[in-house]
Structures are given as structure tokens and as C-alpha cells.
Tab-separated table of C-alpha atoms in Angstrom:
chain	number	residue	atom	x	y	z
A	1129	UNK	CA	104.512	113.552	87.296
A	1130	UNK	CA	103.641	112.322	90.457
A	1131	UNK	CA	104.276	113.416	93.916
A	1132	UNK	CA	103.584	111.355	96.984
A	1133	UNK	CA	103.820	112.923	100.277
A	1134	UNK	CA	104.172	110.542	103.442
A	1135	UNK	CA	103.426	111.703	107.245
A	1136	UNK	CA	104.798	111.371	109.851
A	1137	UNK	CA	108.637	111.275	109.312
A	1138	UNK	CA	109.007	109.339	112.579
A	1139	UNK	CA	106.305	107.949	114.825
A	1140	UNK	CA	106.889	106.344	118.370
A	1141	UNK	CA	104.537	104.139	120.029
A	1142	UNK	CA	104.162	102.038	123.148
A	1143	UNK	CA	103.822	98.371	122.254
A	1144	UNK	CA	100.145	97.108	121.882
A	1145	UNK	CA	99.043	100.776	120.548
A	1146	UNK	CA	98.162	101.285	117.060
A	1147	UNK	CA	100.373	102.877	114.560
A	1148	UNK	CA	99.051	105.302	111.430
A	1149	UNK	CA	100.955	106.498	108.627
A	1150	UNK	CA	99.368	109.021	105.910
A	1151	UNK	CA	100.425	109.442	102.406
A	1152	UNK	CA	98.781	111.937	99.441
A	1153	UNK	CA	99.495	111.627	96.007
A	1154	UNK	CA	99.484	113.965	93.024
A	1155	UNK	CA	98.272	112.086	90.011
A	1156	UNK	CA	94.554	111.342	90.144
A	1157	UNK	CA	95.329	108.495	87.648
A	1158	UNK	CA	97.595	106.487	90.090
A	1159	UNK	CA	95.921	103.125	90.424
A	1160	UNK	CA	98.149	100.962	92.588
A	1161	UNK	CA	99.512	101.541	95.981
A	1162	UNK	CA	101.828	99.817	97.730
A	1163	UNK	CA	103.256	99.940	101.426
A	1164	UNK	CA	106.925	98.408	102.056
A	1165	UNK	CA	108.672	97.826	105.107
A	1166	UNK	CA	112.168	98.367	105.200
A	1167	UNK	CA	114.531	96.816	108.605
A	1168	UNK	CA	117.895	98.593	108.872
A	1169	UNK	CA	120.668	97.705	106.510
A	1170	UNK	CA	117.920	95.386	104.741
A	1171	UNK	CA	116.216	95.751	101.137
A	1172	UNK	CA	112.202	97.139	101.243
A	1173	UNK	CA	109.735	94.182	101.541
A	1174	UNK	CA	106.171	94.715	100.169
A	1175	UNK	CA	103.680	94.435	103.070
A	1176	UNK	CA	100.533	94.987	101.772
A	1177	UNK	CA	98.964	96.981	98.544
A	1178	UNK	CA	95.592	98.180	97.401
A	1179	UNK	CA	94.384	98.836	94.012
A	1180	UNK	CA	92.120	101.898	93.181
A	1181	UNK	CA	88.943	99.479	92.607
A	1182	UNK	CA	89.264	98.920	96.623
A	1183	UNK	CA	88.734	100.929	99.263
A	1184	UNK	CA	90.188	98.944	102.457
A	1185	UNK	CA	92.306	95.828	102.508
A	1186	UNK	CA	93.513	93.697	105.915
A	1187	UNK	CA	95.775	91.243	106.341
A	1188	UNK	CA	96.209	90.182	109.918
A	1189	UNK	CA	97.554	93.327	112.085
A	1190	UNK	CA	97.698	95.648	109.073
A	1191	UNK	CA	95.303	97.538	106.957
A	1192	UNK	CA	95.395	99.836	103.970
A	1193	UNK	CA	92.526	102.465	103.251
A	1194	UNK	CA	92.056	104.235	100.146
A	1195	UNK	CA	90.129	107.615	99.489
A	1196	UNK	CA	90.293	108.245	95.732
A	1197	UNK	CA	88.489	111.665	95.794
A	1198	UNK	CA	90.710	112.989	98.539
A	1199	UNK	CA	93.894	111.362	96.672
A	1200	UNK	CA	95.161	110.070	100.208
A	1201	UNK	CA	95.534	106.440	101.364
A	1202	UNK	CA	96.782	105.129	104.860
A	1203	UNK	CA	98.785	102.098	106.720
A	1204	UNK	CA	97.032	101.294	110.061
A	1205	UNK	CA	98.989	98.920	112.134
A	1206	UNK	CA	96.987	97.537	115.268
A	1207	UNK	CA	98.880	95.822	118.555
A	1208	UNK	CA	102.259	96.912	117.593
A	1209	UNK	CA	104.934	95.122	118.306
A	1210	UNK	CA	108.836	95.715	118.625
A	1211	UNK	CA	109.365	93.572	115.604
A	1212	UNK	CA	107.067	96.327	113.541
A	1213	UNK	CA	110.007	98.946	114.458
A	1214	UNK	CA	111.290	99.773	110.709
A	1215	UNK	CA	111.119	102.261	107.952
A	1216	UNK	CA	107.944	102.170	106.208
A	1217	UNK	CA	107.182	103.868	102.475
A	1218	UNK	CA	104.058	104.050	100.901
A	1219	UNK	CA	104.098	104.053	96.998
A	1220	UNK	CA	102.058	104.911	94.033
A	1221	UNK	CA	101.839	103.882	90.323
A	1222	UNK	CA	99.694	104.834	87.688
A	1223	UNK	CA	100.333	101.858	84.758
A	1224	UNK	CA	100.863	98.379	84.606
A	1225	UNK	CA	104.675	97.701	84.821
A	1226	UNK	CA	104.956	101.598	85.415
A	1227	UNK	CA	107.211	103.120	87.994
A	1228	UNK	CA	106.402	103.523	91.484
A	1229	UNK	CA	107.249	106.589	93.184
A	1230	UNK	CA	107.762	106.402	96.737
A	1231	UNK	CA	107.037	108.716	99.773
A	1232	UNK	CA	109.672	110.188	101.997
A	1233	UNK	CA	109.295	107.208	104.656
A	1234	UNK	CA	108.316	107.031	108.144
A	1235	UNK	CA	110.787	105.596	110.758
A	1236	UNK	CA	108.302	103.672	113.144
A	1237	UNK	CA	109.670	102.919	116.980
A	1238	UNK	CA	107.776	100.628	118.926
A	1239	UNK	CA	108.996	101.109	122.476
A	1240	UNK	CA	108.355	97.757	124.839
B	663	UNK	CA	115.722	81.332	92.949
B	664	UNK	CA	117.819	84.085	93.569
B	665	UNK	CA	115.462	86.972	92.694
B	666	UNK	CA	116.884	90.027	92.103
B	667	UNK	CA	120.837	90.139	92.101
B	668	UNK	CA	123.184	93.660	91.987
B	669	UNK	CA	126.895	93.936	92.407
B	670	UNK	CA	129.082	95.253	93.748
B	671	UNK	CA	127.406	95.333	97.304
B	672	UNK	CA	130.310	98.017	98.421
B	673	UNK	CA	132.380	100.117	96.551
B	674	UNK	CA	134.219	103.266	97.590
B	675	UNK	CA	135.201	105.652	94.492
B	676	UNK	CA	137.349	108.976	93.805
B	677	UNK	CA	135.673	111.745	92.405
B	678	UNK	CA	135.651	111.677	88.622
B	679	UNK	CA	135.671	108.191	88.736
B	680	UNK	CA	133.442	105.544	86.414
B	681	UNK	CA	132.113	102.498	87.168
B	682	UNK	CA	128.618	100.306	86.612
B	683	UNK	CA	126.625	98.462	88.989
B	684	UNK	CA	125.211	95.451	87.556
B	685	UNK	CA	121.863	93.823	88.281
B	686	UNK	CA	120.030	90.624	87.077
B	687	UNK	CA	117.008	88.920	87.844
B	688	UNK	CA	115.727	85.596	87.703
B	689	UNK	CA	111.982	86.143	87.696
B	690	UNK	CA	111.093	86.408	83.978
B	691	UNK	CA	110.113	89.860	85.045
B	692	UNK	CA	109.542	92.772	81.937
B	693	UNK	CA	110.116	95.613	84.035
B	694	UNK	CA	113.384	96.709	85.842
B	695	UNK	CA	114.570	99.792	87.998
B	696	UNK	CA	117.183	101.522	89.444
B	697	UNK	CA	116.294	103.444	93.062
B	698	UNK	CA	119.045	105.550	94.915
B	699	UNK	CA	118.110	105.961	98.568
B	700	UNK	CA	119.512	108.787	100.769
B	701	UNK	CA	118.441	109.906	104.472
B	702	UNK	CA	115.044	111.722	104.696
B	703	UNK	CA	114.703	111.318	100.990
B	704	UNK	CA	113.189	107.639	100.511
B	705	UNK	CA	113.510	106.069	97.520
B	706	UNK	CA	113.935	107.678	94.161
B	707	UNK	CA	113.792	106.524	91.082
B	708	UNK	CA	117.262	106.891	88.701
B	709	UNK	CA	115.627	105.200	85.475
B	710	UNK	CA	113.672	102.174	84.731
B	711	UNK	CA	112.827	100.142	81.870
B	712	UNK	CA	109.486	98.550	80.902
B	713	UNK	CA	110.460	96.157	78.535
B	714	UNK	CA	113.596	94.656	77.030
B	715	UNK	CA	115.071	97.312	74.869
B	716	UNK	CA	113.309	100.344	76.071
B	717	UNK	CA	114.318	102.723	78.884
B	718	UNK	CA	113.468	106.011	80.693
B	719	UNK	CA	114.468	108.695	82.730
B	720	UNK	CA	113.100	108.787	86.400
B	721	UNK	CA	112.785	111.611	89.104
B	722	UNK	CA	116.668	111.593	89.106
B	723	UNK	CA	118.636	110.961	85.797
B	724	UNK	CA	121.219	113.241	86.134
B	725	UNK	CA	124.596	111.894	86.315
B	726	UNK	CA	123.670	108.079	85.338
B	727	UNK	CA	123.266	105.998	82.371
B	728	UNK	CA	121.582	102.775	82.067
B	729	UNK	CA	121.611	99.978	79.599
B	730	UNK	CA	119.037	97.247	79.363
B	731	UNK	CA	121.174	94.367	78.045
B	732	UNK	CA	118.846	91.883	77.802
B	733	UNK	CA	115.475	90.870	79.619
B	734	UNK	CA	117.171	89.791	82.698
B	735	UNK	CA	119.924	92.489	82.943
B	736	UNK	CA	119.819	96.140	83.762
B	737	UNK	CA	122.964	98.114	84.547
B	738	UNK	CA	123.315	101.587	85.724
B	739	UNK	CA	126.628	103.377	85.024
B	740	UNK	CA	128.439	106.507	86.770
B	741	UNK	CA	130.327	108.543	83.926
B	742	UNK	CA	132.509	110.613	86.357
B	743	UNK	CA	131.389	109.949	90.023
B	744	UNK	CA	130.629	112.931	92.314
B	745	UNK	CA	130.560	113.274	96.017
B	746	UNK	CA	126.338	113.847	95.667
B	747	UNK	CA	126.007	110.193	94.295
B	748	UNK	CA	127.220	108.633	97.444
B	749	UNK	CA	123.927	106.605	98.203
B	750	UNK	CA	122.707	103.340	98.504
B	751	UNK	CA	121.309	102.130	95.224
B	752	UNK	CA	118.519	99.541	94.598
B	753	UNK	CA	118.153	97.461	91.641
B	754	UNK	CA	114.552	96.300	91.384
B	755	UNK	CA	112.014	94.281	88.974
B	756	UNK	CA	108.095	93.694	88.448
B	757	UNK	CA	106.252	91.415	86.177
B	758	UNK	CA	103.769	94.184	84.483
B	759	UNK	CA	100.889	91.213	84.204
B	760	UNK	CA	100.736	90.968	88.081
B	761	UNK	CA	100.311	94.462	88.607
B	762	UNK	CA	103.317	96.203	89.675
B	763	UNK	CA	104.477	94.679	92.905
B	764	UNK	CA	108.268	95.514	92.494
B	765	UNK	CA	111.037	93.134	94.062
B	766	UNK	CA	114.428	94.760	95.129
B	767	UNK	CA	117.563	93.676	95.283
B	768	UNK	CA	119.489	93.770	98.435
B	769	UNK	CA	121.415	97.444	97.478
B	770	UNK	CA	124.843	98.745	96.762
B	771	UNK	CA	126.388	100.999	98.857
B	772	UNK	CA	128.487	103.541	97.190
B	773	UNK	CA	130.852	105.942	98.674
B	774	UNK	CA	132.557	108.692	96.388
B	775	UNK	CA	135.073	110.801	97.925
């Protein structure tokens, strides 16, 4: 079955710096790659997603890139702010309405 | 519009006891899911239901059963709870036609002693 690996497990940056989180997936049939943000004690919430027919997508300070050949995708956060501090999860899915398989999560800490 | 609602929010069980986690969504979604979250392990899929009347095993189904009661409701049952099932459980749902965007409930904190 699908396997998603996420790195790093923890990431600490200074406010204003950029943060990059990387994920790899195993099933070449995967076609949907969302990113979720989870604040302490809260539910995961979708922040951005990308489909396999697109190489890059941006939403203000957040961008996601996808390399289908290498089977990896990345989350880029620019101009980080303390409120970006949270756990971020990548995920992969290969079917409409199909299950999402998540990476292990990255705990991002943005220091003022 | 409540989204995904799950109960109870907190529960303490003794080893061997049984319980059912309830989940309901009001977004007319076809697919529903149960995940568990443990430190350092991310979100792992227990069971999912792609449509009313169907259920399938996920990554970690052992020790659990599910019921898709109708389109709105998807319950998770622990028949004989074990300490290894201490976790945070999230119910989720998605609309297959919009491409897999999954919406989560607020979570249920379960402790088995």
C-alpha cells in the first residue's frame, strides 16, 4: 500500500526565515497531495493541496511543489511568523474519495 | 452547519471494556474515515467508508470494528479495549466529487488503563 515519509520531524526557524518540509510517497498512482496544519489540541486543517497535473501551487506565503518523477512534494513557508508554529502533515491519495495516507508530521517552531 | 461532530470528547476505559465512538457529518459527504493519532506516528487510518453500505480496512484495523449506519453516521467500536489503544481518535469526511479534501472532527481523547 501507499507509504508517505516526511522530513524533518522537527524544524526550528527564526521569524522571517523560510521553512521547507519534504515528503516522499511510494505509490506512483497517487494523484492528490494535501498539507494539513494542526495546532496544539486542535483538529488538522487543510492549508493547501496540489494535484498530480500541476507542478507548483502558491497561496500567499505558502507554496507546494510536486515532482512526480521523483515521487516527492514539498511545503514552502516564506516570511514565517510565530503563528505558523504548529505540526504540519503531508498526505497522499490515489483515488477520488479514496483514503488519505499521512506522513509522520513536522513540528515547526518559529522563534520571535 | 456543524461539519463533523464526534462523541465523546474524552473517555477513560478499563482494559477489556468496550465502547463506541460516534461520528456524524452534515455536509452530505460520501466518504467517512476514522484515524488515530499517536505522538511521532502521525495520523494513521483505521477504517474508512467510501460510500454508504461499504467499509474497508485502513493501516491499523486490528482491535476495531466500524459501522456506516447511514450516509451521515460512521461509528468506531472497541470490543475489548487495550492500553495500546490509548490515543486521540479523529473522524473525518470528504466529498468524493470535489477531490479528496478531508474535513476532521474535533477529536476524541481515549485513555485505556
